[in-house]
Coordinates of C-alpha atoms in Angstrom, one line a residue:
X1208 CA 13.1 -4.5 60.4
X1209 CA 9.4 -5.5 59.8
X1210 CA 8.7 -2.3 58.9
X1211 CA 11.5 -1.1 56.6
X1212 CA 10.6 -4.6 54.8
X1213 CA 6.8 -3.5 54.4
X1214 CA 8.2 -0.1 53.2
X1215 CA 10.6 -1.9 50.5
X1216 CA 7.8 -3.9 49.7
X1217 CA 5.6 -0.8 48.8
X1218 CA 8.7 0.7 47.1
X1219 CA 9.2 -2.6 45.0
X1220 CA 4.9 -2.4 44.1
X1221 CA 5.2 1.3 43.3
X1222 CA 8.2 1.0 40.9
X1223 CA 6.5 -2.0 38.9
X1224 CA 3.0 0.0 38.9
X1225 CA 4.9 3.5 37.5
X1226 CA 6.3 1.2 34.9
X1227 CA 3.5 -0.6 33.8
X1228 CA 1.6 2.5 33.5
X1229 CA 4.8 3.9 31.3
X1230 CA 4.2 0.8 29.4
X1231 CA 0.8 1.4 28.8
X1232 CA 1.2 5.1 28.0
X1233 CA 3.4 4.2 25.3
X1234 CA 1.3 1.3 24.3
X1235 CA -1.4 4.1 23.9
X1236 CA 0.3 6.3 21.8
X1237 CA 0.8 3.9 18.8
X1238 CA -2.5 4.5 16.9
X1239 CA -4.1 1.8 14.5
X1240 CA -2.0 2.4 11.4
X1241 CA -1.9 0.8 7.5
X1242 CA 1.6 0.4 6.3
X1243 CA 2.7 -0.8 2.8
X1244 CA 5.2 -3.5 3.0
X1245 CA 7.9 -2.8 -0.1
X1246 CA 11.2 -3.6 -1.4
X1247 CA 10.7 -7.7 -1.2
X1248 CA 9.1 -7.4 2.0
X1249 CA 12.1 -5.5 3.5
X1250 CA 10.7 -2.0 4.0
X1251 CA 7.7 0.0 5.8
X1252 CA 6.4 3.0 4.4
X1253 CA 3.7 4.6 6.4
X1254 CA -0.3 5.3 5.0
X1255 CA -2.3 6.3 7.2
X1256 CA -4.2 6.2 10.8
X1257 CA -7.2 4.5 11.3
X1258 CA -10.0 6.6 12.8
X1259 CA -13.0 5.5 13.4
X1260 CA -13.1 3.8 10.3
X1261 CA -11.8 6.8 8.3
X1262 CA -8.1 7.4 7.3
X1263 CA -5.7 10.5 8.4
X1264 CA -2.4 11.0 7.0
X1265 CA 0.5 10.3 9.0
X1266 CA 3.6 11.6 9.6
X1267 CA 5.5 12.5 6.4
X1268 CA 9.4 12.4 5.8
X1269 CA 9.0 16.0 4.7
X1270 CA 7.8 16.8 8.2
X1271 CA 10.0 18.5 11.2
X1272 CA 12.5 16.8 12.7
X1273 CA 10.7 16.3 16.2
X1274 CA 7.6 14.6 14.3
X1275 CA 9.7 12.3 12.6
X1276 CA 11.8 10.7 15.7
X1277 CA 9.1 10.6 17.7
X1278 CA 6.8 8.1 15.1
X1279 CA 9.9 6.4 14.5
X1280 CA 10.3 5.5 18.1
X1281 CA 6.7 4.3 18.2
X1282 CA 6.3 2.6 15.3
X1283 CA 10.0 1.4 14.1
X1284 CA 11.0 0.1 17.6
X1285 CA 12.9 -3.0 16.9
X1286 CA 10.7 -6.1 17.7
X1287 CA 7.4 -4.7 17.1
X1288 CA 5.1 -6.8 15.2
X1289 CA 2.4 -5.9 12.7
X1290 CA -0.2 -8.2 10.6
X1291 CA 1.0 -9.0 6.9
X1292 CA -1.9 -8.5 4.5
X1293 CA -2.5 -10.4 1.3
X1294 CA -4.9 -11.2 -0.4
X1295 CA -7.5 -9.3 2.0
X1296 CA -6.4 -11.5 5.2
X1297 CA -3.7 -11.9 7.6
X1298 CA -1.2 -14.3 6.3
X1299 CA 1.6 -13.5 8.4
X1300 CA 3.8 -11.6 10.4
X1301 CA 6.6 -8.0 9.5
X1302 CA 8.7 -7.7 12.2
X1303 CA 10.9 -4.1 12.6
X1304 CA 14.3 -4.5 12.3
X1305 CA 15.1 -0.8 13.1
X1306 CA 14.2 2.8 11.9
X1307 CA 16.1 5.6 11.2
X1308 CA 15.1 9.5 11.5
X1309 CA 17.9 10.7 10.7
X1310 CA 19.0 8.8 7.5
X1311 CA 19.1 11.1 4.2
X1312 CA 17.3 8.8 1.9
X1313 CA 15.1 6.2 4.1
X1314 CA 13.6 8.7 6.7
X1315 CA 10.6 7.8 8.0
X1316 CA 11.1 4.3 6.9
X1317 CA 11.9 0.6 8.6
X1318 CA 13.5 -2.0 7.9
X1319 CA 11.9 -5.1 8.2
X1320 CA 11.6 -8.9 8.1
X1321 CA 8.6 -10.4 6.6
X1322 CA 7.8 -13.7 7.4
X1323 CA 4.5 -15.8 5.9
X1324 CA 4.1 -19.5 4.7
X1325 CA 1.3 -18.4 2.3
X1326 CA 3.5 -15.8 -0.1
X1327 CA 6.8 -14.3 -0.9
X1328 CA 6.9 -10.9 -1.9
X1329 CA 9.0 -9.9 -4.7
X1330 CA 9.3 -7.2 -7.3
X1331 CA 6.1 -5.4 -7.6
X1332 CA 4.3 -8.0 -5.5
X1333 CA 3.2 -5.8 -2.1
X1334 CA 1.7 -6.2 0.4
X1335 CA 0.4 -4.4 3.7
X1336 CA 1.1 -4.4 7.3
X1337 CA -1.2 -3.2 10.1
X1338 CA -2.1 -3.5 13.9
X1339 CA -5.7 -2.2 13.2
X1340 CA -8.0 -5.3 14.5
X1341 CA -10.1 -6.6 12.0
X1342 CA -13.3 -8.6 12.3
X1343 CA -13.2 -10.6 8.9
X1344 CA -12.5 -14.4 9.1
X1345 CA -12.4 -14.9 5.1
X1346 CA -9.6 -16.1 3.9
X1347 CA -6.7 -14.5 1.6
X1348 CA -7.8 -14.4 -2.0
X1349 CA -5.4 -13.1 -4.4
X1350 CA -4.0 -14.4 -7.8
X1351 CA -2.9 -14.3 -11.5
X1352 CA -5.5 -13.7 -13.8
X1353 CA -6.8 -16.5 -15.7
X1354 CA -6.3 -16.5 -19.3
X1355 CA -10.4 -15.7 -20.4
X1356 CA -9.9 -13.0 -17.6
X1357 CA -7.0 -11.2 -18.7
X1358 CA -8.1 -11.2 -22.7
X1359 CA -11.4 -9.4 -21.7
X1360 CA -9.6 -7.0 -19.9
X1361 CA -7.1 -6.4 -22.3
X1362 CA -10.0 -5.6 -24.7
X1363 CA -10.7 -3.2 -22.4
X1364 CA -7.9 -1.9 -21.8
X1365 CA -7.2 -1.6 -25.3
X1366 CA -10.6 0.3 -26.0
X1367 CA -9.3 2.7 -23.5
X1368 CA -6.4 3.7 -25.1
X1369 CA -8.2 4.2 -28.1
X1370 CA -10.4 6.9 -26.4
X1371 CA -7.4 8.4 -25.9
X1372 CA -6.4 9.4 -29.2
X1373 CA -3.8 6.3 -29.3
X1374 CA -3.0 3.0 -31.5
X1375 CA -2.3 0.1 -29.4
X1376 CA -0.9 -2.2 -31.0
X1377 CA 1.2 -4.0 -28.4
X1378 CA -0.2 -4.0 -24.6
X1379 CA 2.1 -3.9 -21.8
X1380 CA 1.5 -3.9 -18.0
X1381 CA 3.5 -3.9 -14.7
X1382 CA 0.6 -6.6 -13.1
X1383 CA -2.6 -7.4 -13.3
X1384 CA -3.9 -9.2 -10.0
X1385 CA -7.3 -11.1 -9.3
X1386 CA -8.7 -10.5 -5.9
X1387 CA -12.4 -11.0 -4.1
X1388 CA -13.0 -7.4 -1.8
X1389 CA -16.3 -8.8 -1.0
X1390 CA -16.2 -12.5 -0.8
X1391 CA -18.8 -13.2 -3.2
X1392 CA -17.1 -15.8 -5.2
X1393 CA -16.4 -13.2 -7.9
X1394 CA -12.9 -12.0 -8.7
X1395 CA -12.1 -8.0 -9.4
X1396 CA -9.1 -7.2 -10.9
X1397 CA -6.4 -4.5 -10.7
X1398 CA -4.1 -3.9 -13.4
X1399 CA -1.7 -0.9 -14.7
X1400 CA -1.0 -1.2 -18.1
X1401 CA 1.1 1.0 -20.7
X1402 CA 1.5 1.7 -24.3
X1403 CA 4.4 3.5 -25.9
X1404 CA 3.2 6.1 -27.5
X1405 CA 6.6 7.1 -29.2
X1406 CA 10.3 6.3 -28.3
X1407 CA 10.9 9.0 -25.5
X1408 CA 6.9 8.6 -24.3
X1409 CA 4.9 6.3 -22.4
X1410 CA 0.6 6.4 -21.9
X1411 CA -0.3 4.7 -18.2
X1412 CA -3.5 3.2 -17.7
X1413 CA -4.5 1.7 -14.0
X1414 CA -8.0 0.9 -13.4
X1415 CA -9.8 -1.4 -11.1
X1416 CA -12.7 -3.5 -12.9
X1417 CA -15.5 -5.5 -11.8
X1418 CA -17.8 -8.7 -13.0
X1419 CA -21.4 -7.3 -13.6
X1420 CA -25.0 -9.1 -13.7
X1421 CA -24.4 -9.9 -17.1
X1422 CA -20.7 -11.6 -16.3
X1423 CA -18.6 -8.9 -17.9
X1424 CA -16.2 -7.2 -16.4
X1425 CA -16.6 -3.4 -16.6
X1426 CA -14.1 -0.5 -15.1
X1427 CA -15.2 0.8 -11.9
X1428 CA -12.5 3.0 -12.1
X1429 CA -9.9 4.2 -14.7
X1430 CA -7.3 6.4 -14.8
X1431 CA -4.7 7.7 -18.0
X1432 CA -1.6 9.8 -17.9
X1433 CA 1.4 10.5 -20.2
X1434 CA 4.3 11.1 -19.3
X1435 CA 7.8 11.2 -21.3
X1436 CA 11.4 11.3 -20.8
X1437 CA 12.1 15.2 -20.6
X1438 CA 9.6 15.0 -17.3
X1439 CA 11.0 11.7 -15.6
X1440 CA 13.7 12.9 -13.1
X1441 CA 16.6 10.5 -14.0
X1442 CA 16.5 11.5 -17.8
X1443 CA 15.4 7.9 -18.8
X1444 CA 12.3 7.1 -20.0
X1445 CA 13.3 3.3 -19.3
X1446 CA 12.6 4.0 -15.5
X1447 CA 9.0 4.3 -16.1
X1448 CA 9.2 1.3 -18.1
X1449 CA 10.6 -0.4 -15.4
X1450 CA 7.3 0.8 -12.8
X1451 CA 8.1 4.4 -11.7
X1452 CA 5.5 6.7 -12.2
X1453 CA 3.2 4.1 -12.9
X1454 CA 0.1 3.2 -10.1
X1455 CA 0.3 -0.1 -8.7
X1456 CA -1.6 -2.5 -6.6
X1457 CA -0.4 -3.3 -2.9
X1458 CA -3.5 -4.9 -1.1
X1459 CA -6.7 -4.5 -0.5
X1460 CA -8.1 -4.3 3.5
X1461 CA -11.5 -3.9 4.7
X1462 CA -10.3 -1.0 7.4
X1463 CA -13.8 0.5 8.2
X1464 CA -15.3 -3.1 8.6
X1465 CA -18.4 -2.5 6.4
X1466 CA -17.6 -5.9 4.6
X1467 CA -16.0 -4.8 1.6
X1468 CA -12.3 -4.7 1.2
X1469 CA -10.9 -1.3 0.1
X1470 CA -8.4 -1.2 -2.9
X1471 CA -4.5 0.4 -1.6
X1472 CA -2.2 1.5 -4.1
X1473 CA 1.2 2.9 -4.6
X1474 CA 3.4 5.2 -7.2
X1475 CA 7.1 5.2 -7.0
X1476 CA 8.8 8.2 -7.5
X1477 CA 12.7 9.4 -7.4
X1478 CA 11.9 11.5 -3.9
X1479 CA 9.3 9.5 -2.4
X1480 CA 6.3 7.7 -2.7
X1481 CA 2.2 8.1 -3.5
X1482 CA -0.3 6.4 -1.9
X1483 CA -4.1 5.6 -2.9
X1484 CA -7.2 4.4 -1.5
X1485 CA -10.4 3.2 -3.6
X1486 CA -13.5 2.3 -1.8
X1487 CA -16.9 0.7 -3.8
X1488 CA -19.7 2.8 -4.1
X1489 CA -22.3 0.3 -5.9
X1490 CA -20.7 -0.4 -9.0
X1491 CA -18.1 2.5 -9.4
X1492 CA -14.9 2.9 -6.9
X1493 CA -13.9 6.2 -5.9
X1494 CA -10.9 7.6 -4.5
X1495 CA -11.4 7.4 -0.7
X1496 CA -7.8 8.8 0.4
X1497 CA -4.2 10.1 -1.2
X1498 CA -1.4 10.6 0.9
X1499 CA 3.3 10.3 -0.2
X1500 CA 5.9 10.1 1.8
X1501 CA 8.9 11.3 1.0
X1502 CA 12.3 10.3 1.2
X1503 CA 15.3 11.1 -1.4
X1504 CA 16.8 8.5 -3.6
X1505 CA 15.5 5.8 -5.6

């Protein structure tokens, strides 16, 4: 009896070890990952992998079939929990609901609950959610311009345009956000503006500017593109009125630790979506990573 207990025993101690080891081989499998947090904090969209402080692309919704279950089981399980960032810092929690591979129009995609006492997210305010540790205690800095910030940008902005061959005479934009990606007390903004150019055309402007030496803001980065209404997919130029097609701010995170927050960004398409990264290099940002996902349906 004594020993069929000691045996039982060793049974019992042997079926907990091969399950913690099962449990830490799954564990192992989910690499440090950057997600954007979309649709009013309801939705995850993947990318990229953090490696050694560099970013890979992840699984796509184009990808095979195998590829996609298998990141869906570990990423989407229901329960898991991933850092909300805003503002540069952690400021809450996103919590899967579920995933679905199979799903026409949201493969590759979770559903989510976003929970955070500091913001709400709504409309084209985004976020970011990882599990990629990070050693920054500064807090979350991020905000609506103030009204001398946004009328030197719109000069700017405006000057832009003009290079461009156009006459602005009325500005538009989907956001323009203050944020600090270096804590140094001074605020860089991110902004996508528009003009329309003619009834059935639209010129897009996103750019990501900085304060210099001399206290005016400059742009680190710029980027124009036209588009109009015989290229947009539903046949309505309003869409891009609306925000598709146009490049727009989720977050920034510092995700190679070097002290300086990178820039992430996101386009909105009718099969999918783009992704950007912008990193500082002195006083210019370049474009440190592009990556989609796609999915049907908008």
């Amino acid at each position: 009896m004594v020993k069929l207990t000691v045996l039982k025993g060793f049974i019992a101690i042997a079926a907990i070890s091969i399950l913690s080891l099962s449990a830490l081989a799954q564990k192992s499998t989910a690499k440090p990952i950057i997600f954007a947090v979309l649709n009013d904090g309801k939705t995850l969209e993947p990318i990229a992998y953090v490696n050694k402080g560099k970013l890979d692309p992840p699984v796509n919704g184009s990808d095979e079939q195998n590829l996609i279950v298998a990141f869906t089981k570990t990423y989407y399980k229901p329960g898991t929990v991933y850092r909300l960032i805003f503002g540069g810092a952690n400021v809450g929690n996103v919590t899967v609901k579920s995933g679905n591979a199979t799903s026409d129009c949201a493969k590759n995609m979770g559903t989510v609950t976003t929970n955070s006492t500091k913001t709400q997210l709504k409309g084209l305010v985004m976020g970011l959610a990882t599990n990629v540790p990070s050693k920054s205690t500064n807090g979350s800095y991020r905000r609506k311009p103030t009204a001398a910030e946004k009328t030197e940008i719109d000069a700017l902005a405006k000057a832009e345009f003009i290079k461009q061959k156009l006459s602005p005479n009325k500005l538009n934009y989907q956001n323009l956000t203050a944020l600090d990606v270096d804590n140094d007390g001074k605020a860089d903004l991110v902004g996508s503006y528009w003009v329309e150019i003619d009834k059935l055309t639209r010129g897009l402007l996103f750019f990501i500017a900085s304060k210099g030496s001399n206290g005016k803001y400059t742009f680190g980065y710029s980027e124009y593109h036209s588009i109009d209404q015989a290229n947009v997919m539903s046949g309505e130029i309003k869409a891009v009125d609306d925000g598709v097609y146009h490049e727009l701010l989720l977050d920034v995170f510092d995700y190679d630790g070097d002290g300086t927050a990178e820039v992430f960004t996101y386009i909105q398409s009718f099969e999918g979506a783009g992704f950007n990264v912008y990193r500082r290099a002195g006083s210019k940002w370049t474009q440190a990573f592009e990556g989609s996902n796609y999915h049907c349906g908008y």
